[in-house]
PDB file of C-alpha atoms in Angstrom:
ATOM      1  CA  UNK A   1     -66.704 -43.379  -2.463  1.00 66.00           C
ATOM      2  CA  UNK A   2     -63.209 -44.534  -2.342  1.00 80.00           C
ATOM      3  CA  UNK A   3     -60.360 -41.405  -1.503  1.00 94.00           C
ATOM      4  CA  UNK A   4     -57.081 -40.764  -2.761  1.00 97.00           C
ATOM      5  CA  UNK A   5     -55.160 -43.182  -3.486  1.00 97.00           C
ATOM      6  CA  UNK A   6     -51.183 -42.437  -3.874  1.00 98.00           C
ATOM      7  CA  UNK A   7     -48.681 -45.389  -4.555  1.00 98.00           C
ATOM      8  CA  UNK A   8     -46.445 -46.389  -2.858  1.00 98.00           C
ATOM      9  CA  UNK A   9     -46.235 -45.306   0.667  1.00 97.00           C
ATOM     10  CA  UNK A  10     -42.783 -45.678   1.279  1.00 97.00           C
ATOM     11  CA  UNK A  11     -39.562 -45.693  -0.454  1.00 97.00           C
ATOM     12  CA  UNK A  12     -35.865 -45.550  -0.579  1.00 98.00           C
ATOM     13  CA  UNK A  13     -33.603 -44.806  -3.432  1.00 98.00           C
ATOM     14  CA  UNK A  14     -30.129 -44.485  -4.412  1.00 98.00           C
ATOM     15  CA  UNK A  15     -28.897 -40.707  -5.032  1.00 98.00           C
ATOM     16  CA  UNK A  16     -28.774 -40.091  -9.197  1.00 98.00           C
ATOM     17  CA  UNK A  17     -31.753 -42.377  -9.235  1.00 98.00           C
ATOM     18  CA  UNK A  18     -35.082 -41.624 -10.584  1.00 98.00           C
ATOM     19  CA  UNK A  19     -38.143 -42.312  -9.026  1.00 98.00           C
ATOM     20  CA  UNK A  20     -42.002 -42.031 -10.317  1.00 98.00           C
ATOM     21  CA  UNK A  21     -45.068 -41.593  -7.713  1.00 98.00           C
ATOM     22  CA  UNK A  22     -48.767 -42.491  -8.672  1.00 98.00           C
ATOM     23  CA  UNK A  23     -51.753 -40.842  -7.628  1.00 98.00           C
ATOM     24  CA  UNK A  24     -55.553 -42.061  -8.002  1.00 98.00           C
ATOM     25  CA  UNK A  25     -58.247 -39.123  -7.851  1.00 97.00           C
ATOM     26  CA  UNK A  26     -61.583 -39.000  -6.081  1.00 96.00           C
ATOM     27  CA  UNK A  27     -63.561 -40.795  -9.073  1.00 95.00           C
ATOM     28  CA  UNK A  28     -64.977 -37.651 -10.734  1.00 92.00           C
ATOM     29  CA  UNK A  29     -62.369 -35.972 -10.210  1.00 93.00           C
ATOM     30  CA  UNK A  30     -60.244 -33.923 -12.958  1.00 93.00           C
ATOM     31  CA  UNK A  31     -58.095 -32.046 -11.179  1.00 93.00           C
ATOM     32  CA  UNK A  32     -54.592 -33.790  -9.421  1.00 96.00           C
ATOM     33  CA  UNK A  33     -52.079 -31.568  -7.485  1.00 96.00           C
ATOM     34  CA  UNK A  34     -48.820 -32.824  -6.137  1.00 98.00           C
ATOM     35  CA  UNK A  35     -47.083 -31.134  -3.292  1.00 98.00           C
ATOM     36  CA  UNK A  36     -43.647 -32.071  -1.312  1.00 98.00           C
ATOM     37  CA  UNK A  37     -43.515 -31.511   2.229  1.00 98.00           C
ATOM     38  CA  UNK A  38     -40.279 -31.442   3.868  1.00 97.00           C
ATOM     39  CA  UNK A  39     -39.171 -30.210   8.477  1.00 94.00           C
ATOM     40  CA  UNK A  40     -37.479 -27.074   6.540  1.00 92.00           C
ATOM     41  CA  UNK A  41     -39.735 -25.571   3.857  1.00 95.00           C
ATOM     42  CA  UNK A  42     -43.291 -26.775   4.924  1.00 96.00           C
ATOM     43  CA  UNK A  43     -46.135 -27.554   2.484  1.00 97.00           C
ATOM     44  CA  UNK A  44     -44.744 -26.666  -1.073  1.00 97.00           C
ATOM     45  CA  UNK A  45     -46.303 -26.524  -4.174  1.00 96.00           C
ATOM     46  CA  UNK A  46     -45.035 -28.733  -7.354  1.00 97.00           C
ATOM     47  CA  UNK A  47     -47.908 -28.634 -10.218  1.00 95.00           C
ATOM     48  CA  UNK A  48     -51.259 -29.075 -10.851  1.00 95.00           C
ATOM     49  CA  UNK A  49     -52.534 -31.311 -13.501  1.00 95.00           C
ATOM     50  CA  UNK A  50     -56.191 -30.832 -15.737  1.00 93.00           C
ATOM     51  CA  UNK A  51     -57.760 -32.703 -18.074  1.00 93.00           C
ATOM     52  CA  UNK A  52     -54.402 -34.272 -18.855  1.00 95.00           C
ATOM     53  CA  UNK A  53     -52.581 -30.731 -19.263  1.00 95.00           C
ATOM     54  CA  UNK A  54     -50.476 -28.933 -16.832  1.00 95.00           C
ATOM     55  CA  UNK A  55     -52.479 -25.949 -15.429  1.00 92.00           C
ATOM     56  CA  UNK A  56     -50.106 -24.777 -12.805  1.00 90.00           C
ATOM     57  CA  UNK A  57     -46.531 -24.940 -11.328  1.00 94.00           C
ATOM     58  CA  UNK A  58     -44.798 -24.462  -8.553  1.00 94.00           C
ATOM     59  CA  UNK A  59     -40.991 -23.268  -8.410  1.00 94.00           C
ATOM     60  CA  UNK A  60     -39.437 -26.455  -8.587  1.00 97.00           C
ATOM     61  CA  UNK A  61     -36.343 -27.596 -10.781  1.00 97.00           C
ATOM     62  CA  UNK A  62     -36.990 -29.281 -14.364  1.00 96.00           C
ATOM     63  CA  UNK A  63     -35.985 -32.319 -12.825  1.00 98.00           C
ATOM     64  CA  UNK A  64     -39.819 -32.892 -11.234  1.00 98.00           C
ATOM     65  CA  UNK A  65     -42.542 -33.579 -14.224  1.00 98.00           C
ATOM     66  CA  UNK A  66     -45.394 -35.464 -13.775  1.00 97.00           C
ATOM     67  CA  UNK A  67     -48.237 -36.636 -16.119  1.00 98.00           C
ATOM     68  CA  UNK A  68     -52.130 -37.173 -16.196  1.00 98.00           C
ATOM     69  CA  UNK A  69     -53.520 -40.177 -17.731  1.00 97.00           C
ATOM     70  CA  UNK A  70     -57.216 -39.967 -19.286  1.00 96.00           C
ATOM     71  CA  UNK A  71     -58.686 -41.655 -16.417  1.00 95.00           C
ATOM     72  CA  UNK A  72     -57.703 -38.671 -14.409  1.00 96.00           C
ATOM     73  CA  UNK A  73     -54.485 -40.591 -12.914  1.00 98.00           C
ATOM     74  CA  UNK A  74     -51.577 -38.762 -12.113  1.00 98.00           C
ATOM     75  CA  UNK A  75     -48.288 -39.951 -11.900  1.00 98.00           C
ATOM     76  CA  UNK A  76     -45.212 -37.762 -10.513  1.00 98.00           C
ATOM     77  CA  UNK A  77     -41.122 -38.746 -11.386  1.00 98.00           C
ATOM     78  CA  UNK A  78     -38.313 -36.872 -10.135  1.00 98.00           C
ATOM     79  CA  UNK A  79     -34.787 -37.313 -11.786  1.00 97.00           C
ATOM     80  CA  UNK A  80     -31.167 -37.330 -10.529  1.00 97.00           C
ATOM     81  CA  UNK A  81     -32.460 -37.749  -7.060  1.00 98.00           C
ATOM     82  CA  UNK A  82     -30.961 -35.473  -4.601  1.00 98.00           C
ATOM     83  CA  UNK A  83     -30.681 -36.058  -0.572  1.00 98.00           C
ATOM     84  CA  UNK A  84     -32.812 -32.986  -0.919  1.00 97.00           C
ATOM     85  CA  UNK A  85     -35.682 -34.699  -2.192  1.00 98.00           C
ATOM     86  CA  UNK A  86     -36.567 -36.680   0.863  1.00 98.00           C
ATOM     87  CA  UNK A  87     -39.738 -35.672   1.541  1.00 98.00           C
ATOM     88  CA  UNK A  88     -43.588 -36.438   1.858  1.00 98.00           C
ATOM     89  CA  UNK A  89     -45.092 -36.394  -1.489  1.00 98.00           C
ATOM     90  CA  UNK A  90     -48.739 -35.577  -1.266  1.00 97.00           C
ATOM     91  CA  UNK A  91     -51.508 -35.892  -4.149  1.00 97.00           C
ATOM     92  CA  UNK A  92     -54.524 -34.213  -3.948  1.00 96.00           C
ATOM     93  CA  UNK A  93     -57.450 -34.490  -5.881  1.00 95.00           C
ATOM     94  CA  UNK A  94     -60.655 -31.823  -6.447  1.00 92.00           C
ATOM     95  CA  UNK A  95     -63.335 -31.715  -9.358  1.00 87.00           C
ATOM     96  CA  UNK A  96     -61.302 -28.979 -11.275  1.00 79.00           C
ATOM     97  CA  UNK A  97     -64.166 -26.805 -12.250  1.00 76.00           C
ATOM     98  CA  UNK A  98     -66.964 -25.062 -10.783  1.00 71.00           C
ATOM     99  CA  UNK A  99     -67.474 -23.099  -7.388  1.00 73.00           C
ATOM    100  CA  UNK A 100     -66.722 -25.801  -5.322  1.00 75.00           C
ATOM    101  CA  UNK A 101     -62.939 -26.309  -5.125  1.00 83.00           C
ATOM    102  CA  UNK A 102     -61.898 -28.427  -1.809  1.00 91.00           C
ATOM    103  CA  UNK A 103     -59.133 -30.362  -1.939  1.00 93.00           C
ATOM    104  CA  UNK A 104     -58.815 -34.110  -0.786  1.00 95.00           C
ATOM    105  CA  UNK A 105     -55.858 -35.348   0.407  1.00 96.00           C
ATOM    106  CA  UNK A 106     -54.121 -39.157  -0.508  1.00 96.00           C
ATOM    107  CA  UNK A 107     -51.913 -40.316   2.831  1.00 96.00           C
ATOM    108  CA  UNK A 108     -48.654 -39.229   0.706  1.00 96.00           C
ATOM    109  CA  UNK A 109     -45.722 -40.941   0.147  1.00 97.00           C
ATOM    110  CA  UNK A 110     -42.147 -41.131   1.844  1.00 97.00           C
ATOM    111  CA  UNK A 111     -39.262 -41.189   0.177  1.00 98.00           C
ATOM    112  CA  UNK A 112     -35.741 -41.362   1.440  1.00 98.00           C
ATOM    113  CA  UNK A 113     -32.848 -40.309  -0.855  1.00 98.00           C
ATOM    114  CA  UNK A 114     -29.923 -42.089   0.527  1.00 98.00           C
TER     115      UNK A 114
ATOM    116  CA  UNK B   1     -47.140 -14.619  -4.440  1.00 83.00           C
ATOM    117  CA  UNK B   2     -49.673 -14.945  -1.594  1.00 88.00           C
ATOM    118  CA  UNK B   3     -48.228 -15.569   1.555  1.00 93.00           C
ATOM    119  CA  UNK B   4     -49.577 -17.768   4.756  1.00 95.00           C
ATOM    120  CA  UNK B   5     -49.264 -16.941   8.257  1.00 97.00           C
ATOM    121  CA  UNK B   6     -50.376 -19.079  11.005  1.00 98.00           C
ATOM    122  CA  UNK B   7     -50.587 -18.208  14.556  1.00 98.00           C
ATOM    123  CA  UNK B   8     -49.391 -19.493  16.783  1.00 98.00           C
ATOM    124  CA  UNK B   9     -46.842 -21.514  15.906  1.00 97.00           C
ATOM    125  CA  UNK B  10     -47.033 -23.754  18.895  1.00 97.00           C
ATOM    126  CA  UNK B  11     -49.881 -24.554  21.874  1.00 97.00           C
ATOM    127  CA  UNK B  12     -50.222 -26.227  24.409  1.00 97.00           C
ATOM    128  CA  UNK B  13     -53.513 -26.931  26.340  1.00 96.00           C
ATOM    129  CA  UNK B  14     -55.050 -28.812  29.274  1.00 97.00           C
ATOM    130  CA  UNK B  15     -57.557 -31.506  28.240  1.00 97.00           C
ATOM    131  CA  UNK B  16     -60.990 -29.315  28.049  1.00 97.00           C
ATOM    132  CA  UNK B  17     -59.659 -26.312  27.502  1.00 98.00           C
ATOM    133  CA  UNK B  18     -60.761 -24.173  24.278  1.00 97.00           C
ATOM    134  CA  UNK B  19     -58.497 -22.320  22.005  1.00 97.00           C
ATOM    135  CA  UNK B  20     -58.220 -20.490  18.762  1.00 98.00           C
ATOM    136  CA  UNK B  21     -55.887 -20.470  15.806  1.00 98.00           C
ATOM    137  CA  UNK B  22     -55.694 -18.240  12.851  1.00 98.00           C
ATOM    138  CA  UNK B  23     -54.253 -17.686  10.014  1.00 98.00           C
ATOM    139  CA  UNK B  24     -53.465 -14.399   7.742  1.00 97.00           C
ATOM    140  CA  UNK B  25     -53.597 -14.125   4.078  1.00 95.00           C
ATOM    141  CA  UNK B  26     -51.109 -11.398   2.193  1.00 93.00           C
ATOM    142  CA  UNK B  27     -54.043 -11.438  -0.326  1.00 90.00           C
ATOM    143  CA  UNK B  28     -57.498 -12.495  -1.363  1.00 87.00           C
ATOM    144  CA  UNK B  29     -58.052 -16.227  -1.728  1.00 85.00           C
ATOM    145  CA  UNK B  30     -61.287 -17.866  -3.302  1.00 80.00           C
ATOM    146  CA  UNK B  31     -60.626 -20.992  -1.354  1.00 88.00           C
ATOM    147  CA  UNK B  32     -59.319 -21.513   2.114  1.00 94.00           C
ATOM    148  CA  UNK B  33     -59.150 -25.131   3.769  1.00 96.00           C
ATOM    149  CA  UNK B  34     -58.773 -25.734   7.084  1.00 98.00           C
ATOM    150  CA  UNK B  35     -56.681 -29.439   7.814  1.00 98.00           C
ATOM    151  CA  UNK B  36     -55.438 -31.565  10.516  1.00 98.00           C
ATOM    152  CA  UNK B  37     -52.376 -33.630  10.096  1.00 96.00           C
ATOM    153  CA  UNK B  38     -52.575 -36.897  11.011  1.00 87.00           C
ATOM    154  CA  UNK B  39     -49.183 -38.807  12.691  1.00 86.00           C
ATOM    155  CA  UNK B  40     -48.683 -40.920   9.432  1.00 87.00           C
ATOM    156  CA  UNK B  41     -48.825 -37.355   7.576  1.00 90.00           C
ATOM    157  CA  UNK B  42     -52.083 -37.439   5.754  1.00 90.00           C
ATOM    158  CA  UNK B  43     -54.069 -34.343   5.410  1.00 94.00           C
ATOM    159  CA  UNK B  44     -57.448 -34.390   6.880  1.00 96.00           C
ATOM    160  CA  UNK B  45     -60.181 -32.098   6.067  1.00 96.00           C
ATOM    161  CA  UNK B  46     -61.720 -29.991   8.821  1.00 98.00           C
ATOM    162  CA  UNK B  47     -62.931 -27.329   6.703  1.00 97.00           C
ATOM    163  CA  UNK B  48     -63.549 -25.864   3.371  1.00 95.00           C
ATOM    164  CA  UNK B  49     -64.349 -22.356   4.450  1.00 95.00           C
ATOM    165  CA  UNK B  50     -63.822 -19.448   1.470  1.00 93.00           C
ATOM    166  CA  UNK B  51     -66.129 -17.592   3.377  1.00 94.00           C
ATOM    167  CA  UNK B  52     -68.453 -17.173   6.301  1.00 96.00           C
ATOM    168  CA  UNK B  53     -69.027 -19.595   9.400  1.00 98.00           C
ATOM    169  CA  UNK B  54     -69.117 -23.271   9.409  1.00 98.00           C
ATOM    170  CA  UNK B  55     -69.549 -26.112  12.788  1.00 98.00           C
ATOM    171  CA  UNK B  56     -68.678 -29.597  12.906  1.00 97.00           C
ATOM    172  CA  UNK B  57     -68.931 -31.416  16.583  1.00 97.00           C
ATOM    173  CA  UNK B  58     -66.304 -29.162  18.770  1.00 98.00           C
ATOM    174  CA  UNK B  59     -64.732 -27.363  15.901  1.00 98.00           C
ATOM    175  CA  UNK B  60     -65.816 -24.240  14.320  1.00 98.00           C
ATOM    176  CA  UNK B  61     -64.589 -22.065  11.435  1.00 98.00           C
ATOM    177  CA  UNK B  62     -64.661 -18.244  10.574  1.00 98.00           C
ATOM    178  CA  UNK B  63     -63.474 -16.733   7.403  1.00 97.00           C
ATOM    179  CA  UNK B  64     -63.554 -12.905   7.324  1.00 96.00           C
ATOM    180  CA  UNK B  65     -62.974 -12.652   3.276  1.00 93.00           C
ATOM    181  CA  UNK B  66     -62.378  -8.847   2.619  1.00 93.00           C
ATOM    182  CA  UNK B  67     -60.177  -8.945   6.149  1.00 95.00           C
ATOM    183  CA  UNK B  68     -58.450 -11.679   4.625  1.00 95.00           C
ATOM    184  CA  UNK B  69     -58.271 -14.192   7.966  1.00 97.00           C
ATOM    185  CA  UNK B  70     -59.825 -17.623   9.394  1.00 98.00           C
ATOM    186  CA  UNK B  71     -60.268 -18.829  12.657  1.00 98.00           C
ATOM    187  CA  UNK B  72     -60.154 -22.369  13.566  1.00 98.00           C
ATOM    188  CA  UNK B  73     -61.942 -22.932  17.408  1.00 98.00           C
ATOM    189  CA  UNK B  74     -61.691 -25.951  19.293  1.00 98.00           C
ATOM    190  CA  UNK B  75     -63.383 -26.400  22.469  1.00 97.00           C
ATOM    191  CA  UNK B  76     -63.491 -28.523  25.290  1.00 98.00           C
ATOM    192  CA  UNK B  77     -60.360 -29.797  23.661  1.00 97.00           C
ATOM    193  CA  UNK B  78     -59.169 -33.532  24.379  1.00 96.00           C
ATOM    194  CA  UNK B  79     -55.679 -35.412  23.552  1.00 95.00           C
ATOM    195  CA  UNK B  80     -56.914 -36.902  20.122  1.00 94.00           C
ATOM    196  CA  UNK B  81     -57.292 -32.915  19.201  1.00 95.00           C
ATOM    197  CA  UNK B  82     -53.389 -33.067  19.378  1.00 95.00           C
ATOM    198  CA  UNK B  83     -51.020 -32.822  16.234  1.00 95.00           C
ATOM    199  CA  UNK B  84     -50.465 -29.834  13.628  1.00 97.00           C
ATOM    200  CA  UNK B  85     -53.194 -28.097  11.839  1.00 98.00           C
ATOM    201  CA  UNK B  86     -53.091 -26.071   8.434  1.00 98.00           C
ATOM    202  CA  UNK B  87     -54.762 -23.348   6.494  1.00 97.00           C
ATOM    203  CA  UNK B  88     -54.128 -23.553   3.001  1.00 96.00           C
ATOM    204  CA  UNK B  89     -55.853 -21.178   0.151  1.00 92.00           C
ATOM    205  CA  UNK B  90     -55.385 -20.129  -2.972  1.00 85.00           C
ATOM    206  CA  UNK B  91     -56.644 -20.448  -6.418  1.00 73.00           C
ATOM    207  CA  UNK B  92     -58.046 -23.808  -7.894  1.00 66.00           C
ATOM    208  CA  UNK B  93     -55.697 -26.839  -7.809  1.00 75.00           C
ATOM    209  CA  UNK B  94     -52.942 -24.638  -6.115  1.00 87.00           C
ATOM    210  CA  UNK B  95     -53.208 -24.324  -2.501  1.00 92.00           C
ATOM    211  CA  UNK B  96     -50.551 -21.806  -0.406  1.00 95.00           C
ATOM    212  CA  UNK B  97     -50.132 -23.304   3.375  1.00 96.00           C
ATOM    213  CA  UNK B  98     -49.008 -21.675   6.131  1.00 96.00           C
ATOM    214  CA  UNK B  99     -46.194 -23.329   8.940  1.00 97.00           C
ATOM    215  CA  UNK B 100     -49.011 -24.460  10.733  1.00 98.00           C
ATOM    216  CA  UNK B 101     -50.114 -25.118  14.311  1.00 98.00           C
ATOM    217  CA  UNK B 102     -48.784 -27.826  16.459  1.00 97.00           C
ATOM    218  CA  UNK B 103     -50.980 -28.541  19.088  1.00 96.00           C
ATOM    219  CA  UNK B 104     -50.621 -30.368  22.244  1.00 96.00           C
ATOM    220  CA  UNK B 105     -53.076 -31.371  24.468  1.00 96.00           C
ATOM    221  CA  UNK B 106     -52.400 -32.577  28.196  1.00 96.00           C
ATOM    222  CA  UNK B 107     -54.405 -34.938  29.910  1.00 95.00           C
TER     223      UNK B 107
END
């Protein structure tokens, strides 16, 4: 059973840029979450995606959205980059529903604001 | 919100040695995840522990629910072992981690 997939694994933008992020669940999977890890503020929490709707967020400026596709892909942009956002984006996927709610993990990706 | 403490921050052991990390929750989770970081940053599962006791090889987990802790034991540690571990928990699809753990083990 193939993981989590998250495209691409690195990049570098331009500050005022926008970038988007793409995430592939565990097939079976409903449920994508995105977080951003960065040295200062850890493991953070940007949103969690259902079923195609939004079903949590995290306290993150208007300027991150992201979107789920019906085939349970999840794609993440972030707007007028900042240096700020440099970070490890990570994507993880779980079945959404039921008792059973581990996460799985994608290897992230790095992006440099420059 | 619920917060995540991990302790300690930092250890470092000789090759074989055993040692235990643990983490604190402000409040009551119904899912806690135990996870190794790998050097290229992905997240690896150790354990998905809400509750109870759980073994895999030289690892161990114990979640103490209505205390509202987990303990992560490694024995007979080696340098592979080595890198930072996490406790996360939470509700579904939103996971709270702690600073984590960096471990280093000595040959």
């Amino acid at each position: 059973k193939a993981g989590v997939t998250q495209t691409p694994r690195y990049l570098i933008k331009t500050r005022g840029q926008q970038v988007t992020l793409s995430c592939s669940p565990i097939s079976g999977h409903r449920s994508v979450s995105w977080y951003q890890q960065t040295p200062g503020q850890g493991l953070q929490f940007l949103f969690e995606y259902f079923s195609e709707t939004q079903r949590n967020k995290g306290n993150f400026p208007g300027r991150f959205s992201g979107r789920q596709f019906s085939n349970s892909r999840s794609e993440m942009n972030v707007s007028t980059l900042e240096l700020g956002d440099s970070a490890l984006y990570l994507c993880a996927s779980s079945p959404g529903t039921g008792m059973n709610t581990e996460a799985f993990f994608g290897q992230g990706t790095r992006l440099t604001v420059v | 919100g619920i917060q995540v403490e991990q302790s300690p921050p930092d250890l470092i052991l000789q090759e074989g040695a055993n040692s235990t990390l643990r983490c604190n929750f402000s409040d009551s989770v119904n899912n806690l995840q135990w996870f190794h970081q790998n050097p290229w940053g992905q997240l690896i599962n150790l354990f998905y522990i809400p509750s109870g006791t759980k073994q895999n090889g030289r690892l161990s987990a114990t979640t103490v629910a209505t205390e509202r802790y987990s303990l992560l034991y490694i024995s007979s540690s080696q340098t592979t072992d080595s890198g930072v571990y996490f406790c996360a928990g939470g509700s579904q699809g939103n996971l709270i981690f702690g600073k984590g753990t960096k471990l280093s083990v000595k040959p």
